[in-house]
Short mmCIF file of N, CA, C and O in Angstrom, two decimals:
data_model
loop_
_atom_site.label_atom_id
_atom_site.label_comp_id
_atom_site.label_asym_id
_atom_site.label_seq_id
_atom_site.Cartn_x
_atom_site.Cartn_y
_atom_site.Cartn_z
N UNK A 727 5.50 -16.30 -83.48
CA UNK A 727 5.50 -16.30 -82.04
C UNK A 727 6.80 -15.68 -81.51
O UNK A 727 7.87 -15.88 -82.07
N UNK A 728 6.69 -15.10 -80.65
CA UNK A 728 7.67 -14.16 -80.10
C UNK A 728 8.21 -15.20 -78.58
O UNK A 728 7.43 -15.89 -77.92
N UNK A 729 9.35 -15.10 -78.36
CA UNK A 729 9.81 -16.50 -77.66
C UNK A 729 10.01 -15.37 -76.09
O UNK A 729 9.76 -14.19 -75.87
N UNK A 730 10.57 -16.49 -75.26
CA UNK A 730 10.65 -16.17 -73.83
C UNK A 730 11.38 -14.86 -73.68
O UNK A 730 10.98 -13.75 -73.32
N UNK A 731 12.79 -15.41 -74.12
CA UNK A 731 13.96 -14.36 -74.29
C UNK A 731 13.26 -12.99 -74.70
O UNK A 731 13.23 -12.07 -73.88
N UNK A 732 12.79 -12.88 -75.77
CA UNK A 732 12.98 -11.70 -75.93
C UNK A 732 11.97 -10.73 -75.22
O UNK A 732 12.02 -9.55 -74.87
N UNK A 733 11.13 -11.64 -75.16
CA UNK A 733 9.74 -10.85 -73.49
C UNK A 733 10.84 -10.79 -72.94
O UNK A 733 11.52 -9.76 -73.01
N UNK A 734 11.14 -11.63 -72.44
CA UNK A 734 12.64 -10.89 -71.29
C UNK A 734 13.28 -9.65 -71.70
O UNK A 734 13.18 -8.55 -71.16
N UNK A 735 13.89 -9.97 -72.64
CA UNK A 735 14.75 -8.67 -72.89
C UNK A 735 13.56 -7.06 -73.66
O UNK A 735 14.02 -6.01 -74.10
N UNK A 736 12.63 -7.30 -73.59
CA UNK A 736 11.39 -6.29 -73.75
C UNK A 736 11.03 -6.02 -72.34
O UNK A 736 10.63 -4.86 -72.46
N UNK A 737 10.90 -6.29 -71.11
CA UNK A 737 10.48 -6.31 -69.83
C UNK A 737 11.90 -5.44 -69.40
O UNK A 737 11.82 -4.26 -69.06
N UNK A 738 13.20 -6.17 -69.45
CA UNK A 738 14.12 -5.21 -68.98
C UNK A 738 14.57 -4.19 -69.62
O UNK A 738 15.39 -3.42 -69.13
N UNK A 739 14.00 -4.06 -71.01
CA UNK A 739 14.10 -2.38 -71.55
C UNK A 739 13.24 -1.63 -71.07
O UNK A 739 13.55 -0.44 -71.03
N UNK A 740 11.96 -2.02 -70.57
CA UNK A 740 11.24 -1.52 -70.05
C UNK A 740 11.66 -0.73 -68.68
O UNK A 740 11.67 0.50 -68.53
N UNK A 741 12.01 -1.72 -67.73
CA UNK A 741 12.67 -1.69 -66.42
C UNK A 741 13.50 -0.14 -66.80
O UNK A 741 13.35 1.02 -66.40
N UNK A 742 14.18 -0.63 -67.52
CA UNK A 742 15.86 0.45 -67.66
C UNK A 742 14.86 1.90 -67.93
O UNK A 742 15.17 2.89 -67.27
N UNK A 743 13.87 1.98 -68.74
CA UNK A 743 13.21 2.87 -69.48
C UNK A 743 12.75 3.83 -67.89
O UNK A 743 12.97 5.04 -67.75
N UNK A 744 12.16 3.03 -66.97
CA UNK A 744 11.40 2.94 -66.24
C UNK A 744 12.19 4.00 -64.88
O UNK A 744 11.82 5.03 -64.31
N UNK A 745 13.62 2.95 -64.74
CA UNK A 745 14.31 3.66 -63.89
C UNK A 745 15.40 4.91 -64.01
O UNK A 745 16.11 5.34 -63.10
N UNK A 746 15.32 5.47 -65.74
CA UNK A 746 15.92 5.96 -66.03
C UNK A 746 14.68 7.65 -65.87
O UNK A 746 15.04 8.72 -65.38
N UNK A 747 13.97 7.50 -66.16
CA UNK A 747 12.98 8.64 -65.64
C UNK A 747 12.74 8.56 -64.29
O UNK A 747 12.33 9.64 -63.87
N UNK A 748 12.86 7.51 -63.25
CA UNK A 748 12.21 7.61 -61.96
C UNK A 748 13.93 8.78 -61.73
O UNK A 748 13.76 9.90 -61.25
N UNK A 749 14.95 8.48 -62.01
CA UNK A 749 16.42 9.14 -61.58
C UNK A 749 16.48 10.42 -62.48
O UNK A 749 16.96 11.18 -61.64
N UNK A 750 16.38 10.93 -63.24
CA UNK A 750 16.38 11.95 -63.69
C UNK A 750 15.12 12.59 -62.88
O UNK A 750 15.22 13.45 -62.00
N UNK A 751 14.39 12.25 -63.16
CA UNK A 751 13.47 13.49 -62.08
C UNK A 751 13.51 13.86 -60.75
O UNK A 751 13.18 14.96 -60.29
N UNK A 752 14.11 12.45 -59.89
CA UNK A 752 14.69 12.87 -58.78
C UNK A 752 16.25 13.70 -58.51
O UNK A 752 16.69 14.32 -57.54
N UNK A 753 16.70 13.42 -59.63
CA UNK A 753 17.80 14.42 -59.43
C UNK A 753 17.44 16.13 -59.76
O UNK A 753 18.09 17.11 -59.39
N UNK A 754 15.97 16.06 -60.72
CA UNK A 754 16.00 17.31 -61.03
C UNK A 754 15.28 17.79 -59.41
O UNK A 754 15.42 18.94 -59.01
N UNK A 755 14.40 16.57 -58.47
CA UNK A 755 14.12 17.32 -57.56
C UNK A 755 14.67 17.74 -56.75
O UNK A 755 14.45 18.72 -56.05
N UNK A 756 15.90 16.64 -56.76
CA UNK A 756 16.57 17.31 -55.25
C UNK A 756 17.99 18.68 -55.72
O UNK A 756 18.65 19.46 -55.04
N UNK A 757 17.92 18.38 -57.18
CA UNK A 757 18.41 19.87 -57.40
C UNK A 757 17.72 21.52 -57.27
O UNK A 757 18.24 22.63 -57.38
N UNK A 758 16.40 21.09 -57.02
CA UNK A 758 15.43 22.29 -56.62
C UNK A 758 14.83 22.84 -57.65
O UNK A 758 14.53 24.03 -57.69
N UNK A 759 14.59 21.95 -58.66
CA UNK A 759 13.55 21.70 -60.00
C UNK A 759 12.58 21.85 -59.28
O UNK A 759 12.60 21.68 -58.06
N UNK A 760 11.30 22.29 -60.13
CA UNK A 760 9.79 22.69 -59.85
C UNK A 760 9.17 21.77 -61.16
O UNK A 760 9.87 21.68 -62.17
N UNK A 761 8.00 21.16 -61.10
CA UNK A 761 7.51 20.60 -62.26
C UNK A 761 7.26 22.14 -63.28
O UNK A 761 7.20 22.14 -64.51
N UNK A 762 7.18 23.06 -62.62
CA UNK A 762 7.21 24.29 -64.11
C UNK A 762 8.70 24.00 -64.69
O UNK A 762 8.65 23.35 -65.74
N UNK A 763 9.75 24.26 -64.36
CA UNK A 763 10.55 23.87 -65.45
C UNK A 763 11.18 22.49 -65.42
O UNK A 763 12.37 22.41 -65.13
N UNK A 764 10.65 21.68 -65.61
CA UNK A 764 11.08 20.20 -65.61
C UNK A 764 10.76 19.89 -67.03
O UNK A 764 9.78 20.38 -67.59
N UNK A 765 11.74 18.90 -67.75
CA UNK A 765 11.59 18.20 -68.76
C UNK A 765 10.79 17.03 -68.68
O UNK A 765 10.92 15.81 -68.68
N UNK A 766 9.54 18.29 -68.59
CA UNK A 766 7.70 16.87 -68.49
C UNK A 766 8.28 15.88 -69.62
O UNK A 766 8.86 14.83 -69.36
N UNK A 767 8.00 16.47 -71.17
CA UNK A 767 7.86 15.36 -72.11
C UNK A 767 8.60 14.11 -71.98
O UNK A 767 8.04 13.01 -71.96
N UNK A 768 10.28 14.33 -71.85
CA UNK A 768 11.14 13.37 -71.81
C UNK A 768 10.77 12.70 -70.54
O UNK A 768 10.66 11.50 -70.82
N UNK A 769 10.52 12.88 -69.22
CA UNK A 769 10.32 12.65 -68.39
C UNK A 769 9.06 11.42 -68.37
O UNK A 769 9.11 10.33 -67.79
N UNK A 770 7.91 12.00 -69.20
CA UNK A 770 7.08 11.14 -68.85
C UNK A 770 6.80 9.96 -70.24
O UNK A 770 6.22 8.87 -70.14
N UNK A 771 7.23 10.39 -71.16
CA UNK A 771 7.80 9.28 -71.99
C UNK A 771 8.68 8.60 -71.87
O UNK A 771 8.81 7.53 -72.46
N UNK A 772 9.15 8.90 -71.39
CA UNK A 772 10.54 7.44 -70.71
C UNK A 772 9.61 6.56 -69.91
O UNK A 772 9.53 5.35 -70.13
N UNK A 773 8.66 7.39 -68.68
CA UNK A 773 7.99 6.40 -67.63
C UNK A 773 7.33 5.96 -68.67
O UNK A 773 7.83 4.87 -68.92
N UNK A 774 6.19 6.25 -69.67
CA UNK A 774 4.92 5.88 -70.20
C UNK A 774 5.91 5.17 -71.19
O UNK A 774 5.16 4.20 -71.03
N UNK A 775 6.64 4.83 -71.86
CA UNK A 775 7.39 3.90 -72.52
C UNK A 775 8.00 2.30 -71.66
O UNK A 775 8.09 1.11 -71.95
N UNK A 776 8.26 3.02 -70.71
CA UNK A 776 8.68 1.75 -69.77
C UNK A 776 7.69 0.95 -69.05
O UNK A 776 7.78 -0.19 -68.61
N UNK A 777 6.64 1.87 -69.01
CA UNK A 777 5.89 1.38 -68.06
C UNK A 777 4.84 0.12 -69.34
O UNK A 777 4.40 -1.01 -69.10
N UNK A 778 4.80 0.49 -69.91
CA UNK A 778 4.25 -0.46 -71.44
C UNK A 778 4.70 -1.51 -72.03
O UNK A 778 4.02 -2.42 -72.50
N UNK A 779 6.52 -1.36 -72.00
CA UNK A 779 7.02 -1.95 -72.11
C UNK A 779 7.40 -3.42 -71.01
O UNK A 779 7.75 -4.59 -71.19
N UNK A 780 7.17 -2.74 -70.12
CA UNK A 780 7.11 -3.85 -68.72
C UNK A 780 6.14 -4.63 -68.63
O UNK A 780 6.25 -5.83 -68.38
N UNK A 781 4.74 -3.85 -68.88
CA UNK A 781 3.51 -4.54 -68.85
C UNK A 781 3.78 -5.91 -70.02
O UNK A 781 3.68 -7.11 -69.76
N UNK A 782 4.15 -5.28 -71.40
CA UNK A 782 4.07 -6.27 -72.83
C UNK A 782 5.03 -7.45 -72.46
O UNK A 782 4.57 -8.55 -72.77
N UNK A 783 6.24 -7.48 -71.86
CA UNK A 783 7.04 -7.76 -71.46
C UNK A 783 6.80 -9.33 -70.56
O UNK A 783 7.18 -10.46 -70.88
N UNK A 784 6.04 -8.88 -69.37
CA UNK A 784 5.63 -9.26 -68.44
C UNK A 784 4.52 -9.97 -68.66
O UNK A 784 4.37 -10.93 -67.90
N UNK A 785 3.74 -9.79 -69.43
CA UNK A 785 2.30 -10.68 -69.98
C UNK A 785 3.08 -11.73 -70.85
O UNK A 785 3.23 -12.91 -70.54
N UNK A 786 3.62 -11.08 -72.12
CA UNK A 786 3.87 -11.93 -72.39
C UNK A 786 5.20 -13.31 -72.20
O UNK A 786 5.26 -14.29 -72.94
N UNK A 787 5.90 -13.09 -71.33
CA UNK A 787 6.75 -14.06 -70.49
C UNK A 787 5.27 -14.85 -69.71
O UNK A 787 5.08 -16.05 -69.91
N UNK A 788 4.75 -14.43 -69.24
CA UNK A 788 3.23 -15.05 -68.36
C UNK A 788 2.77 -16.15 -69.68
O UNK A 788 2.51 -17.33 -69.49
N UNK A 789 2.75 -15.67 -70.66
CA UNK A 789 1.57 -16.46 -71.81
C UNK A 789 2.39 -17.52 -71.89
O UNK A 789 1.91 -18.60 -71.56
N UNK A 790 4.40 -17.43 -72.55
CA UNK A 790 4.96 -18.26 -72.65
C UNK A 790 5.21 -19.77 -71.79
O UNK A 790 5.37 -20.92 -72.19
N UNK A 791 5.13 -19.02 -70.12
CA UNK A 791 4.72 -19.97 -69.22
C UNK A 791 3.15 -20.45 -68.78
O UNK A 791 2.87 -20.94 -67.69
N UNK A 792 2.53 -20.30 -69.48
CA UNK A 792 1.10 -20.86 -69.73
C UNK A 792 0.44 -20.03 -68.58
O UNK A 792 -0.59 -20.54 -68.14
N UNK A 793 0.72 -19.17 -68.17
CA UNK A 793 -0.19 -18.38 -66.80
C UNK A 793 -0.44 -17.46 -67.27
O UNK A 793 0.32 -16.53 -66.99
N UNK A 794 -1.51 -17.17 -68.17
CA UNK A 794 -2.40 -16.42 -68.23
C UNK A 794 -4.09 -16.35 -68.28
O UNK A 794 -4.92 -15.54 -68.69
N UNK A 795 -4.10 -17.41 -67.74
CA UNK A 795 -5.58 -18.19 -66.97
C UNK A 795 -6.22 -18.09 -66.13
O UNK A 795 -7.44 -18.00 -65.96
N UNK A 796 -4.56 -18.08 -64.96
CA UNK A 796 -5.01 -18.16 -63.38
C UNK A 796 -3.57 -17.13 -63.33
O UNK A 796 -2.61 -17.18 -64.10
N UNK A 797 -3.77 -16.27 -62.23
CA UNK A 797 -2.73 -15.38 -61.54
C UNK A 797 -2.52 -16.26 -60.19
O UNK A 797 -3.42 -16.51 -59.39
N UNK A 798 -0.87 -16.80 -60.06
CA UNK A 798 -0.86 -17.62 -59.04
C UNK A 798 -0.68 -15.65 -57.93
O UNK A 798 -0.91 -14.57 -58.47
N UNK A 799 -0.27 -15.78 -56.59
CA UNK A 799 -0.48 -14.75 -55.48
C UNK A 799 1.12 -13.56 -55.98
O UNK A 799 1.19 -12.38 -55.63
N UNK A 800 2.20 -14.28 -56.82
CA UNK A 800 2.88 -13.19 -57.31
C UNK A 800 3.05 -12.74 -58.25
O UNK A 800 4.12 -12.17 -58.43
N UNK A 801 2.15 -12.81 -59.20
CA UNK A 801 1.80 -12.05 -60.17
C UNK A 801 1.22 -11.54 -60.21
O UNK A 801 1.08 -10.85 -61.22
N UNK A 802 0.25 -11.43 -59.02
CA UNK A 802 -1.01 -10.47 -58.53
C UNK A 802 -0.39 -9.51 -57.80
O UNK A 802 -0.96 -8.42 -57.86
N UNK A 803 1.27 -9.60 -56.68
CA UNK A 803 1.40 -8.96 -56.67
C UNK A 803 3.11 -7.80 -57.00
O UNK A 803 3.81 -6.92 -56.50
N UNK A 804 2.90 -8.96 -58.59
CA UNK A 804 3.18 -8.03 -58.79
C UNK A 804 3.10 -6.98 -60.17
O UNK A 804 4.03 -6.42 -60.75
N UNK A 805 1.56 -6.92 -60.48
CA UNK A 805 1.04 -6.10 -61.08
C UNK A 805 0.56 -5.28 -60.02
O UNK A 805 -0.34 -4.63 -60.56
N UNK A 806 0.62 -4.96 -58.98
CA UNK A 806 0.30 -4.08 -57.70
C UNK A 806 1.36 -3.63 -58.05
O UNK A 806 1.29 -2.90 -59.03
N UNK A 807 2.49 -3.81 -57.58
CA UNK A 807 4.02 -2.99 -57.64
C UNK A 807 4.29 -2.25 -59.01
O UNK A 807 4.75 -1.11 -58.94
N UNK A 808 4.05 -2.79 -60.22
CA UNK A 808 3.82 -1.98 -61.30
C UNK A 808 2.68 -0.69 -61.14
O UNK A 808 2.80 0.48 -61.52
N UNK A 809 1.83 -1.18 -60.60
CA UNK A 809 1.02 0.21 -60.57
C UNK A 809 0.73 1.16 -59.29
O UNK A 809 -0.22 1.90 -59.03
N UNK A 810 2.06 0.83 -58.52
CA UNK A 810 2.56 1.68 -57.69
C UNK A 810 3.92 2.37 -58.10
O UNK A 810 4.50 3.38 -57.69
N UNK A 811 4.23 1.39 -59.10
CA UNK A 811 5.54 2.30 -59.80
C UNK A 811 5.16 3.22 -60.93
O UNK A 811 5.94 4.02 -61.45
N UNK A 812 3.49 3.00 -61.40
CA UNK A 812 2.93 4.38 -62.03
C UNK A 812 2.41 5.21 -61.73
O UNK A 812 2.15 6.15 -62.49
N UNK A 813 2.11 5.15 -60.57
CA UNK A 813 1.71 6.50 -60.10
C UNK A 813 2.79 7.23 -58.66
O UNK A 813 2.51 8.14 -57.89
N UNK A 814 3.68 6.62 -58.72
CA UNK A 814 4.64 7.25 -57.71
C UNK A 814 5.11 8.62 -58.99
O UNK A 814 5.71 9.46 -58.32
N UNK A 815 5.07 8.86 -59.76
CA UNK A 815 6.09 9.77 -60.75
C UNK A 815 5.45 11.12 -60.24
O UNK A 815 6.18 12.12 -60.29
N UNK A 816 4.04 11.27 -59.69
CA UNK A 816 3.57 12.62 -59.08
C UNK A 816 4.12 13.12 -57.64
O UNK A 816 4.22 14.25 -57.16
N UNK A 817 4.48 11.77 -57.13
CA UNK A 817 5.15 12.02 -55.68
C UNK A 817 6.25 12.74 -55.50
O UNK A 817 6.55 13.19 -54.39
N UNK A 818 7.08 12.96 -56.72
CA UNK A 818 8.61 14.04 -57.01
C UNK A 818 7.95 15.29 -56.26
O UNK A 818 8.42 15.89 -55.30
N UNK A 819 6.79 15.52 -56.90
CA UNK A 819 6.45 17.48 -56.95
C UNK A 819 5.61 17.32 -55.99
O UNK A 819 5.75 18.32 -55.29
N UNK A 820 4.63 16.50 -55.43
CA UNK A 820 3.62 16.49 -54.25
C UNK A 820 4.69 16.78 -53.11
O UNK A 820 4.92 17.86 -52.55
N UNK A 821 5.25 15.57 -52.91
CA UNK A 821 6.37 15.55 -51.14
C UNK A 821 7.63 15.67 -51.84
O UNK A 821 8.30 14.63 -51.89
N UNK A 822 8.24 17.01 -52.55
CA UNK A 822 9.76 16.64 -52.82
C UNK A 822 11.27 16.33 -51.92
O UNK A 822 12.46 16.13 -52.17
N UNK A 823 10.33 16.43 -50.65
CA UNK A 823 11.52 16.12 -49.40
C UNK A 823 11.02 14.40 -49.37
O UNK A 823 11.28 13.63 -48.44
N UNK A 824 10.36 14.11 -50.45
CA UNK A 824 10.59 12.61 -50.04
C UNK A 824 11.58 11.95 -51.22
O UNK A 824 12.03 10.81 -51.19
N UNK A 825 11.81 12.94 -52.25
CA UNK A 825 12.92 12.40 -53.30
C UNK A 825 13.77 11.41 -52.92
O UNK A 825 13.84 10.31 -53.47
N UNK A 826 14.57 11.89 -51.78
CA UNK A 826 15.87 10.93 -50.98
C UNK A 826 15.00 9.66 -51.15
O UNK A 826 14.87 9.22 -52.29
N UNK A 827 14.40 9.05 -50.15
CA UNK A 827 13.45 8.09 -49.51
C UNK A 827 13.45 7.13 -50.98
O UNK A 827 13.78 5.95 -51.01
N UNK A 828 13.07 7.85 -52.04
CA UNK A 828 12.13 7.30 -53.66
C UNK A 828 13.52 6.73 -53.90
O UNK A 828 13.61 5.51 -54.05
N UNK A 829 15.10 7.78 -53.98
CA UNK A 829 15.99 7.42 -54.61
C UNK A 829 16.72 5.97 -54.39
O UNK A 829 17.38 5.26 -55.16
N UNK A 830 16.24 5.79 -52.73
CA UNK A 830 16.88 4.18 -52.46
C UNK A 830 15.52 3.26 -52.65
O UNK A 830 15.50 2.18 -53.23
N UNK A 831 14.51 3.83 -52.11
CA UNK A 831 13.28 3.27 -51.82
C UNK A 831 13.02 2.52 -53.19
O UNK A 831 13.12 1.30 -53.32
N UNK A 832 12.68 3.41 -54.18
CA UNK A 832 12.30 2.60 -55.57
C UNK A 832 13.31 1.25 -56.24
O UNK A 832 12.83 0.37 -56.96
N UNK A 833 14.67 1.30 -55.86
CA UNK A 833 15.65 0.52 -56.33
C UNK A 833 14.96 -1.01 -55.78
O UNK A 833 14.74 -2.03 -56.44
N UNK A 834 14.71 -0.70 -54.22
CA UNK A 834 14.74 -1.48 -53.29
C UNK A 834 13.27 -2.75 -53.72
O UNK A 834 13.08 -3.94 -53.48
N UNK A 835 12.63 -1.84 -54.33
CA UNK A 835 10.88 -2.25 -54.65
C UNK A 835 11.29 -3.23 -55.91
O UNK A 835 11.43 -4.45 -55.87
N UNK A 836 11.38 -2.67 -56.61
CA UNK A 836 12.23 -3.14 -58.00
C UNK A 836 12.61 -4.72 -57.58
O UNK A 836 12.11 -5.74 -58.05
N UNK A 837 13.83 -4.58 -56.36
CA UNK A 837 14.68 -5.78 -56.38
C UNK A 837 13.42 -6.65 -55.94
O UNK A 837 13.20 -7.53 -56.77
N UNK A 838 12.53 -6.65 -54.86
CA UNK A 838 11.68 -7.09 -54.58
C UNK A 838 10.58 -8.02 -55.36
O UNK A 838 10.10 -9.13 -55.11
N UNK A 839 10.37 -6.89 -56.61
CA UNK A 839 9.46 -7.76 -57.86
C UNK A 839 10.36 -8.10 -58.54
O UNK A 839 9.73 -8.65 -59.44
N UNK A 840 12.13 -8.26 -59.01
CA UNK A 840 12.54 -9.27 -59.27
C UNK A 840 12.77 -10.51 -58.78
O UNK A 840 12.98 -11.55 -59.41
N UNK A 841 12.68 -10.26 -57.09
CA UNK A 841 12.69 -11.61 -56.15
C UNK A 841 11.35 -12.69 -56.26
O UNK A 841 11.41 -13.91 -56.35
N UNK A 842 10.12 -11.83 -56.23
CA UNK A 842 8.98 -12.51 -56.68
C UNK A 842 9.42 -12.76 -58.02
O UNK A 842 9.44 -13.99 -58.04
N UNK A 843 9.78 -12.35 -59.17
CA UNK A 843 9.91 -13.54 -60.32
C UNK A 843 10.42 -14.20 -60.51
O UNK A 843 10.08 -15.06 -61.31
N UNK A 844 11.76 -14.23 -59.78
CA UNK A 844 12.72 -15.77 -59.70
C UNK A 844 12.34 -16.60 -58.95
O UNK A 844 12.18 -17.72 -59.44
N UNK A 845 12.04 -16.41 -57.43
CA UNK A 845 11.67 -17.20 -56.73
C UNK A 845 9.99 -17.40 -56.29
O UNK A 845 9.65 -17.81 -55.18
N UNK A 846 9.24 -17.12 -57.16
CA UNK A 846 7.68 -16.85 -56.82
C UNK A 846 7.27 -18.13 -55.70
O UNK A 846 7.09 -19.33 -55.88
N UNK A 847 7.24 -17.41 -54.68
CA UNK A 847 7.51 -17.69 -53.08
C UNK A 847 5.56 -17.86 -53.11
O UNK A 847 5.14 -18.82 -52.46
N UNK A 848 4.82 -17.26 -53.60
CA UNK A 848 3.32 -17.72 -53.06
C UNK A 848 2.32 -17.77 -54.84
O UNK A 848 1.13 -18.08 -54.87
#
């Protein structure tokens, strides 16, 4: 059995994995990168690594605390926020004048679904 801690510390490698591609690609956008020459692979293996890693992470911290039965209202949402943090990675090259916005915006989301897991308010 794999204990609390280390789902923890698997969830925030994830995280790091996660926000370390959301910032490199926004820097390549607002340096005036085009997804033609962008470092796709690294780029989206960092997200598709993190983003897996968060999920494994995150379930299993859920199993350790016996909630994987019933989803109380913030864990519902925040597997929403995870899968708005997977498909934001197309939004770089769709609206790249929204890079700025993503660069504080995403930090901000983040702190948010760490606030729902410390304090799961509903």
């Amino acid at each position: 059995m794999i204990s609390y801690p280390v789902y923890k510390l698997i969830h925030i490698l994830g995280i790091l994995f996660l926000f370390s591609a959301y910032g490199g690609l926004a820097l390549h956008v607002l340096g005036g990168g085009t997804k033609e020459n962008a470092p796709k692979k690294l780029i989206a293996s960092a997200h598709g690594i993190g983003m897996t890693l968060i999920l494994l992470g995150g379930f299993g911290m859920l199993a350790r605390i016996g909630l994987l039965t019933s989803f109380p209202g913030w864990v519902i949402a925040k597997i929403a926020i995870w899968l708005v943090f997977g498909g934001l990675l197309t939004a770089y090259y769709k609206k790249p004048e929204f890079a700025k916005i993503l660069w504080f915006g995403l930090p901000i989301l983040g702190t948010f679904s760490a606030y729902l897991a410390l304090y799961k308010p509903f």
